[in-house]
Amino acid sequence: MSQNPTTAATVEVAGAASRRTRRRLLAILGFVATVLLTFLGLLAITFFIGRVIPIDPVLAVVGDRASSEVYEAARVAMGLDQPLPIQFVHYVLNVFSGDLGQSVSTGRSVVEDLSRFFPATLEMATIGIIIGVVLGVPLGVIAASRQGSIIDQIIRVVGLLGYSMPAFWLGLVGLAVFYARLRWVGGPGRLDIFYDGLVQPVTGLLLVDSLLAGEIDIFWNAITHLILPASVLGFFSLAYIARMTRSFMLDQLSQEFVTTARVKGVPERLVIWRHAFNPIRVPLITVIGLSYAGLLEGSVMIETVFSWPGIGNYLTTALLNADMNAVLGSTLVIGAVFIFINKISDVLYRVLDPRAR
Amino acid sequence: MAPMLSVKNLRVSFPTHRGRVEVVKGISFDLGRERLGIVGESGSGKSMTGRAILKLIRKPGLVTADRLEFDGIDLRSQSDRQMRAIRGARISMVMQDPKFSLNPVMTIGEQIAEAVVTHEKLGRSAVQERMLSMLEAVRINDPKRVAGLYPHEVSGGMGQRIMIAMMLIPGPELLIADEPTSALDVSVQAQVLDIIDNLVMAKGMGLILISHDLNLVSRYCDRILVMNAGTVVEECAAGQLEQAQHPYTRGLLAAMPVINETRDELPVLDRSQWAGT
């Protein structure tokens, strides 16, 4: 009559396991779906911007002296006579097939332009955020664990400077001191002029490409050029990250479970890093992710001061030249970067915080 | 026999913009291997007393005492490092609310194991074994499963039993229980206190039970200190609480409702009788 209890238990275990895989699969599917949906929303926004921007894309192509027949023919050729929903579908299909149109000002396809300009920004922003995190987080932790001490005051002043100093000024002073006077770093641009164009672009990241090509000289030269602008960017994110880390840590250090750790006799170093710091990793990821995304937008100021061929410069030039495809393409890339970084933070949340699992 | 803990003229103060404010104003008591209850209202300085013994009052708070001795050790002159060897291993403390006093991102097993590893060099499997048997000692069924859980996955009563396990696992001689049950449902309060009581009695430890609940303290302690506004106003054996002299204690006792009574109005404390302001 009664079922064999061991069989029942085995069946139940197997059922639980398959249920777990199914749940995990559903979670992944849901994740992909939200990414796609967000991206579609982004496309709708860039498309919308493209239609409301007071630039006539046809006029930008044919010039303002073209006859009305030529103008009309170009308009039809560009698909602008179609109803808006059809245009949107075309736009989405084009983007998914990797076509962002031609740039009027450079004469190249926008995808090609972006693959040149974006890696330059990516390289600078990545080194910048690494500097910001590697220095900013420990500084924030130290400041919080010695609240009110001289060290805390110094770190706060440094943070305040990072907040209030104009980027271009810091860049110019940096160039004047470390390049013009001390000759410690390279000047503006990504490489010295005689190294330019020697490395075949693979990823567009000079540090990676030069290593792939085995050109150590070029690698070092790229570093000397990169270090100053990246440090200026890093200083700004350091200021922000250190400040946020400090306030998160102060909040944690006043929590009861930190007292619990002290009651257990845990050494202060572990109290700070294991008990107080581990719980703030989650909010810190948001802060770091947002500042990284901010850096990836490209800083026109820094890029101008350092003649850096980055996406900030590209986007500004495109805007000034009414180069709509380039504007939309850059906006799309920047938006996609934000989505990407946000999604990565979401995943990291779940890994680091048991309450979010 | 010399007392295990001897406190004389203990003062704790904090700076405010109107000068230093004393929250503990010179209290003295001796404690043997017995159960001492400290009762008082919020802000009476009872928790600060517990924390001052463990030297957990952080700057800018200031602790002074004419004597603060534990087992012949002058706690006042102990360095941070020396205090760390005493905390957990010899004097431990159970705190009020397990929701806040357990680390949210460490598993229960890790947190309990940490209390052992901090004081003893033990192999991983030995630690694991001690941890599981300690969880059993605080009446947790299926300790293996519970050890892998995070604090947000257990109930308040269970959290507090875990807290007790964590604080008793290194085998301290004195346990300070700071309002261990005020965050818990009435139904589990007795269970948690029974566990503390049994373990303390079985190991012959000293206990300081800090609470605002007169009834509870008189049930679980041998001796009671009544604190008000940073001073001890009354000290008596738990059984003789009824004969308390001080108007504050009398007032508290009078304000306690009794089942089946026919009083129309419960009296409230008349502070003018002792505060003198």
XYZ file of C-alpha atoms in Angstrom:
634
model
C 0.000 0.000 0.000
C 2.483 2.609 1.174
C 5.207 3.828 -1.132
C 8.789 2.867 -0.474
C 10.099 5.899 1.440
C 13.605 5.832 -0.100
C 12.225 5.823 -3.646
C 9.932 8.666 -2.766
C 12.857 10.630 -1.372
C 15.000 9.980 -4.453
C 12.196 11.059 -6.742
C 11.744 14.173 -4.705
C 15.467 15.013 -4.832
C 15.546 14.475 -8.606
C 12.429 16.600 -8.961
C 13.974 19.385 -6.901
C 17.132 19.268 -9.020
C 15.269 19.507 -12.301
C 13.111 22.248 -10.863
C 16.259 24.119 -9.916
C 17.738 23.803 -13.419
C 14.462 24.918 -14.898
C 14.373 27.918 -12.580
C 17.955 28.801 -13.482
C 17.137 28.485 -17.195
C 14.112 30.717 -16.739
C 16.257 33.261 -14.901
C 18.765 33.338 -17.779
C 15.982 33.672 -20.342
C 14.428 36.474 -18.324
C 17.797 38.163 -18.126
C 18.315 38.013 -21.900
C 14.772 39.242 -22.450
C 15.264 42.276 -20.208
C 18.560 43.116 -21.917
C 16.871 42.922 -25.338
C 13.896 44.954 -24.185
C 16.090 47.642 -22.663
C 18.128 47.774 -25.846
C 14.958 48.084 -27.916
C 13.885 50.958 -25.680
C 17.260 52.572 -26.265
C 16.796 52.152 -30.042
C 13.372 53.772 -29.812
C 14.916 56.714 -27.989
C 17.767 57.209 -30.458
C 15.299 56.858 -33.323
C 13.070 59.443 -31.707
C 16.011 61.809 -31.184
C 16.849 61.368 -34.862
C 13.375 62.518 -35.867
C 13.006 65.479 -33.527
C 16.519 66.865 -33.932
C 16.246 70.040 -36.043
C 18.582 68.660 -38.696
C 17.392 67.656 -42.152
C 19.365 64.488 -42.896
C 18.582 64.749 -46.621
C 19.882 68.283 -46.788
C 23.020 67.203 -44.946
C 23.678 64.649 -47.704
C 22.694 66.504 -50.893
C 23.714 69.991 -49.771
C 21.515 73.056 -49.809
C 22.006 73.804 -53.518
C 20.456 70.562 -54.799
C 17.338 70.781 -56.916
C 14.064 69.606 -55.472
C 14.089 66.484 -57.722
C 17.490 65.430 -56.417
C 16.336 66.208 -52.883
C 13.185 64.106 -53.334
C 15.122 61.215 -54.902
C 17.568 61.230 -51.994
C 14.709 61.336 -49.532
C 13.125 58.251 -51.111
C 16.496 56.514 -51.295
C 16.993 57.096 -47.582
C 13.561 55.672 -46.859
C 12.353 58.865 -45.222
C 9.110 58.881 -47.247
C 7.943 55.754 -45.427
C 5.606 55.929 -42.411
C 7.418 56.227 -39.066
C 6.764 52.664 -37.790
C 8.219 51.218 -41.013
C 11.200 53.536 -40.678
C 11.705 52.336 -37.121
C 11.627 48.693 -38.196
C 14.181 49.455 -40.899
C 16.331 51.257 -38.367
C 16.205 48.349 -35.910
C 16.989 45.817 -38.638
C 19.900 47.930 -39.837
C 21.332 48.270 -36.362
C 21.081 44.530 -35.752
C 22.851 43.846 -39.041
C 25.630 46.203 -37.949
C 24.786 49.141 -40.189
C 24.670 52.564 -38.567
C 24.836 54.487 -41.850
C 27.478 56.777 -43.302
C 29.027 59.667 -41.480
C 28.714 62.835 -43.509
C 31.726 64.537 -41.999
C 34.268 61.689 -42.173
C 32.865 59.957 -45.253
C 33.298 56.570 -43.614
C 30.653 54.306 -42.193
C 29.741 55.177 -38.609
C 30.570 51.641 -37.479
C 34.104 52.059 -38.822
C 34.448 55.443 -37.142
C 33.221 54.123 -33.829
C 35.573 51.164 -33.998
C 38.413 53.710 -34.204
C 37.240 56.242 -31.675
C 35.545 54.138 -29.034
C 38.564 51.927 -28.181
C 40.623 55.061 -27.514
C 38.041 56.154 -24.945
C 37.650 52.619 -23.627
C 41.382 52.335 -23.012
C 41.609 55.661 -21.208
C 38.430 55.135 -19.183
C 39.439 51.621 -18.130
C 42.853 52.677 -16.863
C 41.165 55.687 -15.265
C 38.598 53.625 -13.381
C 41.261 51.132 -12.302
C 43.250 54.001 -10.785
C 40.063 55.341 -9.206
C 39.092 51.999 -7.655
C 42.525 50.791 -6.607
C 43.258 54.044 -4.790
C 39.776 55.334 -4.024
C 38.353 52.300 -2.213
C 41.244 51.807 0.241
C 41.430 55.554 0.872
C 37.719 55.620 1.667
C 38.052 52.617 3.976
C 41.059 54.117 5.778
C 39.313 57.477 6.144
C 36.227 55.809 7.623
C 38.131 53.560 9.998
C 40.021 56.585 11.358
C 37.169 59.022 11.271
C 38.197 62.480 12.413
C 41.940 61.782 12.301
C 44.477 63.768 10.284
C 44.478 61.040 7.604
C 40.715 61.331 7.313
C 40.979 65.121 6.927
C 43.658 64.820 4.229
C 41.637 62.264 2.285
C 38.578 64.481 2.507
C 40.489 67.504 1.221
C 41.877 65.446 -1.674
C 38.343 64.308 -2.439
C 37.076 67.858 -2.343
C 39.831 68.940 -4.745
C 38.846 66.142 -7.107
C 35.286 67.406 -6.978
C 35.963 71.040 -7.541
C 38.948 71.248 -9.881
C 38.140 71.713 -13.570
C 39.332 68.718 -15.607
C 40.914 70.687 -18.418
C 42.911 72.801 -15.981
C 44.286 69.742 -14.205
C 45.092 68.243 -17.625
C 46.937 71.362 -18.790
C 48.892 71.691 -15.556
C 49.719 67.985 -15.742
C 51.030 68.385 -19.264
C 53.016 71.495 -18.333
C 54.655 69.794 -15.359
C 55.074 66.137 -16.282
C 55.467 66.444 -20.052
C 56.925 69.875 -20.813
C 59.136 70.270 -17.749
C 59.918 66.874 -16.263
C 59.609 64.826 -19.480
C 58.229 61.915 -17.436
C 55.258 61.230 -19.684
C 54.382 61.429 -23.338
C 52.640 64.450 -24.788
C 49.188 64.720 -26.352
C 47.988 61.962 -28.671
C 48.005 58.207 -28.176
C 51.575 57.614 -29.425
C 54.712 59.494 -30.406
C 54.410 60.557 -34.023
C 57.036 58.133 -35.367
C 55.227 55.153 -33.836
C 51.918 56.163 -35.333
C 50.254 53.607 -37.585
C 52.919 50.945 -37.039
C 50.626 48.537 -35.228
C 47.848 46.752 -37.021
C 44.627 47.556 -35.127
C 42.979 44.350 -33.919
C 41.052 45.446 -30.867
C 41.737 49.164 -31.290
C 43.217 49.162 -27.782
C 46.825 50.177 -28.328
C 48.043 48.457 -25.166
C 46.572 45.157 -26.341
C 47.411 45.512 -30.016
C 51.057 46.408 -29.397
C 51.460 43.385 -27.133
C 49.765 41.157 -29.710
C 52.214 42.435 -32.300
C 55.084 41.911 -29.859
C 56.047 45.603 -30.010
C 57.169 46.289 -26.456
C 58.538 49.749 -27.343
C 55.180 50.827 -28.672
C 53.473 49.372 -25.622
C 55.599 51.481 -23.277
C 55.172 54.517 -25.466
C 51.398 54.074 -25.396
C 51.531 53.799 -21.610
C 53.502 57.035 -21.241
C 50.871 58.765 -23.369
C 47.952 57.160 -21.594
C 49.058 57.537 -18.013
C 48.508 61.278 -17.629
C 44.992 61.610 -19.107
C 43.968 58.370 -17.396
C 45.313 59.688 -14.083
C 43.353 62.905 -14.469
C 40.195 60.882 -15.114
C 41.206 58.491 -12.335
C 41.600 61.365 -9.909
C 38.026 62.464 -10.491
C 36.593 58.985 -10.065
C 38.914 58.435 -7.089
C 37.453 61.496 -5.398
C 33.933 60.256 -5.909
C 34.629 56.611 -5.081
C 36.634 57.452 -1.944
C 33.888 59.734 -0.718
C 31.163 57.162 -1.280
C 33.267 54.346 0.202
C 33.896 56.453 3.285
C 30.229 57.158 3.868
C 29.183 53.525 3.199
C 31.867 52.338 5.607
C 30.874 54.793 8.333
C 27.364 53.481 8.030
C 28.509 49.862 8.342
C 30.950 50.512 11.187
C 28.091 51.749 13.346
C 26.109 48.547 12.742
C 25.570 46.064 15.546
C 27.170 43.144 13.716
C 30.466 45.050 13.644
C 30.242 45.278 17.438
C 29.458 41.549 17.456
C 32.694 40.900 15.580
C 34.613 42.991 18.102
C 32.941 41.128 20.974
C 34.211 37.891 19.437
C 37.728 39.317 19.659
C 38.216 39.534 15.893
C 41.273 41.660 14.997
C 40.420 45.182 13.854
C 41.828 44.617 10.346
C 39.356 41.760 9.843
C 36.546 43.712 11.498
C 37.047 46.405 8.886
C 37.646 44.329 5.783
C 35.614 41.200 6.433
C 32.716 42.503 8.460
C 32.296 46.122 7.438
C 33.676 46.132 3.896
C 32.106 42.958 2.506
C 28.526 44.177 2.903
C 29.283 47.465 1.098
C 30.629 45.766 -2.014
C 27.136 45.800 -3.488
C 26.450 49.551 -3.258
C 30.072 50.184 -4.248
C 29.552 48.259 -7.469
C 26.770 50.649 -8.404
C 28.989 53.641 -7.698
C 31.938 52.193 -9.606
C 29.762 51.029 -12.495
C 28.167 54.429 -12.864
C 31.457 56.299 -12.759
C 32.959 53.860 -15.278
C 29.981 54.384 -17.586
C 30.419 58.126 -17.098
C 34.058 57.877 -18.151
C 33.116 55.783 -21.181
C 30.899 58.563 -22.444
C 34.158 60.275 -23.148
C 35.216 63.568 -21.689
C 35.367 66.252 -24.352
C 37.541 68.434 -22.128
C 40.166 65.792 -21.449
C 40.106 64.495 -25.008
C 40.585 68.008 -26.378
C 43.427 68.878 -24.016
C 45.219 65.612 -24.778
C 44.297 65.466 -28.512
C 42.774 62.110 -27.762
C 40.770 60.650 -30.658
C 37.946 59.472 -28.392
C 34.206 59.213 -28.620
C 33.631 62.490 -26.759
C 35.464 64.384 -29.480
C 33.782 62.390 -32.209
C 30.309 63.032 -30.840
C 30.953 66.750 -30.365
C 32.311 67.150 -33.903
C 29.376 65.195 -35.286
C 26.900 67.397 -33.412
C 28.541 70.572 -34.678
C 28.485 69.254 -38.258
C 24.866 68.090 -38.141
C 26.171 64.569 -38.816
C 23.063 62.726 -37.679
C 24.126 59.137 -38.279
C 27.296 59.702 -36.300
C 25.365 61.332 -33.454
C 22.844 58.511 -33.321
C 25.527 55.851 -33.618
C 27.567 57.306 -30.758
C 24.478 57.761 -28.607
C 23.581 54.151 -29.242
C 27.035 52.916 -28.266
C 27.064 54.991 -25.087
C 23.563 53.790 -24.216
C 24.558 50.189 -24.878
C 27.571 50.633 -22.603
C 25.272 51.832 -19.818
C 22.956 48.858 -20.289
C 25.889 46.473 -20.340
C 27.467 47.868 -17.170
C 24.132 47.927 -15.391
C 23.495 44.307 -16.236
C 26.953 43.297 -15.068
C 26.321 45.073 -11.757
C 23.032 43.182 -11.455
C 24.818 39.873 -11.874
C 27.524 40.867 -9.388
C 24.837 41.887 -6.871
C 23.458 38.422 -6.934
C 26.877 36.877 -6.536
C 27.907 39.133 -3.646
C 24.687 39.600 -1.700
C 22.956 36.477 -0.427
C 19.803 38.511 0.199
C 19.469 39.289 -3.513
C 19.739 35.664 -4.642
C 37.397 33.966 47.217
C 38.111 37.023 45.108
C 35.250 37.976 42.831
C 35.499 37.176 39.111
C 34.601 40.710 38.149
C 35.083 43.716 40.320
C 33.842 47.135 39.277
C 34.320 50.225 41.370
C 33.159 53.735 40.555
C 32.701 53.067 36.838
C 31.926 56.186 34.822
C 31.112 56.489 31.135
C 30.746 59.869 29.483
C 30.262 61.295 26.011
C 30.987 64.809 24.768
C 28.113 66.930 23.502
C 28.105 70.582 22.499
C 26.992 71.358 26.022
C 29.964 69.605 27.587
C 30.503 66.016 28.683
C 27.434 64.061 29.649
C 27.856 61.167 32.040
C 25.640 58.228 31.200
C 27.084 55.963 33.875
C 27.799 57.890 37.062
C 30.055 55.842 39.226
C 28.596 52.396 39.715
C 30.236 49.611 41.701
C 29.544 45.927 41.996
C 31.281 42.593 42.417
C 30.368 39.471 40.549
C 31.243 35.887 41.327
C 30.146 32.845 39.377
C 26.575 33.927 39.737
C 23.786 35.467 37.759
C 23.491 39.190 38.163
C 20.574 41.107 36.727
C 20.854 44.772 35.810
C 17.450 46.388 35.416
C 16.563 49.870 34.396
C 14.686 51.955 31.884
C 16.024 53.099 28.511
C 18.929 55.453 28.965
C 19.653 54.337 32.512
C 23.167 53.307 31.484
C 22.727 49.555 31.806
C 23.895 48.713 28.273
C 26.800 51.144 28.546
C 27.884 49.345 31.710
C 28.013 46.042 29.789
C 29.949 47.567 26.941
C 32.355 49.389 29.225
C 33.368 46.086 30.831
C 34.389 44.795 27.389
C 36.019 48.159 26.609
C 33.766 48.527 23.588
C 33.030 52.208 24.176
C 34.732 53.927 21.272
C 36.163 57.382 21.160
C 35.020 60.051 21.844
C 33.289 58.129 24.647
C 35.338 58.000 27.837
C 35.414 55.252 30.466
C 36.999 55.711 33.886
C 36.912 53.523 36.968
C 38.711 53.192 40.267
C 38.758 49.483 39.672
C 37.809 47.321 36.708
C 39.197 43.883 37.317
C 38.397 40.581 35.719
C 39.980 37.480 37.247
C 42.750 39.628 38.699
C 43.409 41.357 35.350
C 43.164 45.125 35.415
C 41.059 45.713 32.315
C 41.790 49.432 32.357
C 45.444 48.909 31.484
C 44.915 46.222 28.846
C 46.055 47.107 25.341
C 43.762 46.581 22.350
C 45.591 43.370 21.548
C 45.276 42.084 25.098
C 41.595 43.007 25.164
C 41.022 41.033 21.971
C 42.348 37.928 23.680
C 39.823 38.465 26.487
C 36.842 39.350 24.328
C 34.974 36.306 23.168
C 37.382 33.883 24.814
C 36.818 34.946 28.438
C 34.059 37.570 28.434
C 31.393 37.473 25.806
C 28.222 39.364 25.058
C 24.870 38.477 23.512
C 23.258 41.480 21.922
C 19.703 42.592 21.552
C 18.449 41.970 18.037
C 19.799 39.147 15.877
C 18.443 40.971 12.829
C 21.175 43.572 13.305
C 23.806 41.749 15.301
C 24.528 38.978 12.784
C 26.553 39.768 9.677
C 24.116 39.694 6.749
C 26.599 38.468 4.125
C 28.284 35.640 6.045
C 26.727 32.248 6.579
C 25.810 31.280 10.117
C 28.413 28.527 10.078
C 31.177 30.940 9.029
C 30.262 33.402 11.757
C 30.228 30.814 14.506
C 33.425 29.217 13.240
C 35.101 32.624 13.229
C 34.509 32.925 16.980
C 36.492 29.709 17.545
C 39.216 30.303 14.984
C 39.938 33.757 16.403
C 41.076 32.224 19.670
C 42.184 28.683 18.934
C 44.289 27.012 16.294
C 42.118 24.146 15.140
C 41.810 22.082 11.981
C 38.927 22.726 9.660
C 37.073 19.525 10.531
C 37.521 20.077 14.277
C 36.096 23.574 13.926
C 33.215 22.229 11.896
C 32.478 19.594 14.503
C 32.587 22.078 17.391
C 30.326 24.432 15.461
C 27.726 21.767 14.736
C 27.662 20.454 18.303
C 27.350 24.024 19.613
C 24.350 24.564 17.327
C 22.870 21.397 18.743
C 23.504 22.668 22.266
C 21.295 25.680 21.549
C 18.598 23.261 20.358
C 18.839 23.767 16.638
C 17.601 20.799 14.698
C 19.453 19.949 11.523
C 22.542 22.066 12.383
C 24.248 21.152 9.075
C 21.535 22.857 7.057
C 21.301 25.856 9.378
C 25.084 26.387 9.255
C 24.795 27.016 5.518
C 22.008 29.570 5.872
C 22.330 33.337 5.956
C 20.911 35.342 8.880
C 17.985 36.676 6.841
C 16.828 33.104 6.309
C 16.201 32.330 9.978
C 13.627 33.561 12.483
C 14.375 35.946 15.341
C 14.337 33.271 18.021
C 16.606 31.050 15.974
C 18.875 34.019 15.246
C 19.235 34.680 18.944
C 20.041 31.032 19.657
C 22.693 31.253 16.927
C 24.035 34.387 18.600
C 24.255 32.487 21.890
C 26.057 29.608 20.184
C 28.515 32.052 18.636
C 29.211 33.769 21.938
C 29.588 30.604 23.997
C 31.592 28.480 21.587
C 35.043 29.707 22.712
C 34.017 28.823 26.296
C 33.998 32.222 28.051
C 33.739 32.506 31.841
C 31.446 35.504 31.836
C 28.509 36.206 29.578
C 26.903 39.608 29.328
C 23.425 39.293 27.865
C 22.299 42.744 26.787
C 18.501 42.659 26.436
C 18.747 39.231 24.780
C 15.008 38.792 24.398
C 13.511 42.249 23.951
C 13.449 41.888 20.154
C 11.754 38.494 20.331
C 8.162 37.347 20.513
C 7.006 36.637 24.038
C 6.514 32.984 23.091
C 10.207 32.406 22.363
C 11.619 34.647 25.097
C 11.436 31.961 27.754
C 12.958 29.387 25.424
C 15.987 31.573 24.671
C 16.490 32.496 28.321
C 16.209 28.866 29.380
C 18.966 27.993 26.941
C 21.203 30.753 28.283
C 20.394 29.725 31.836
C 21.073 26.025 31.257
C 24.381 26.599 29.499
C 25.554 29.159 32.036
C 24.682 26.870 34.937
C 26.167 23.784 33.285
C 29.497 25.509 32.618
C 29.555 27.370 35.922
C 29.855 30.713 34.212
C 29.023 34.171 35.469
C 26.095 35.934 33.862
C 25.126 39.576 33.675
C 21.580 39.798 32.382
C 20.713 43.307 31.299
C 17.009 43.925 30.883
C 14.193 46.344 31.465
C 11.945 43.501 32.573
C 11.872 43.152 36.362
C 9.954 39.899 36.324
C 12.251 38.220 33.887
C 15.382 39.290 35.732
C 14.055 38.147 39.085
C 13.223 34.769 37.560
C 16.638 34.133 36.002
C 19.060 35.888 38.333
C 20.421 35.482 41.826
C 21.014 39.166 42.474
C 19.583 42.336 41.004
C 20.953 45.837 40.496
C 18.359 48.466 39.701
C 19.778 51.337 37.703
C 18.312 54.746 37.071
C 19.935 57.736 35.391
C 23.400 56.198 35.459
C 23.492 55.136 39.092
C 22.635 51.977 40.984
C 19.618 52.857 43.089
C 18.992 49.458 44.588
C 20.773 46.185 45.030
C 19.021 43.115 46.354
C 18.714 39.364 46.117
C 16.294 38.284 43.412
C 13.881 36.748 45.904
C 13.704 39.913 47.977
C 12.618 42.240 45.236
C 9.307 42.660 47.021
C 11.100 44.310 49.925
C 12.853 46.855 47.742
C 13.302 50.212 49.458
C 14.095 52.757 46.779
C 11.084 54.736 45.505
C 12.093 54.058 41.877
C 12.045 50.297 42.377
C 8.864 50.531 44.407
C 7.317 52.601 41.644
C 8.306 50.070 38.983
C 6.888 47.220 41.032
C 3.681 49.096 41.657
C 3.276 49.812 37.951
C 3.318 46.117 37.085
C -0.116 44.811 36.195
C -1.275 41.541 37.761
C -3.650 39.093 36.154
C -7.142 39.068 37.738
C -6.595 42.306 39.599
C -9.294 44.917 39.944
C -7.269 48.139 39.987
C -8.976 50.872 37.961
C -5.782 52.746 37.305
C -2.164 51.612 37.174
C 0.112 54.014 39.037
C 2.816 55.805 37.051
C 6.307 56.669 38.242
C 6.535 59.825 40.282
C 10.082 60.893 39.476
C 10.086 63.859 41.855
C 10.576 61.412 44.743
C 14.180 60.694 43.884
C 15.326 62.860 40.991
C 15.314 66.001 43.088
C 14.750 68.328 40.147
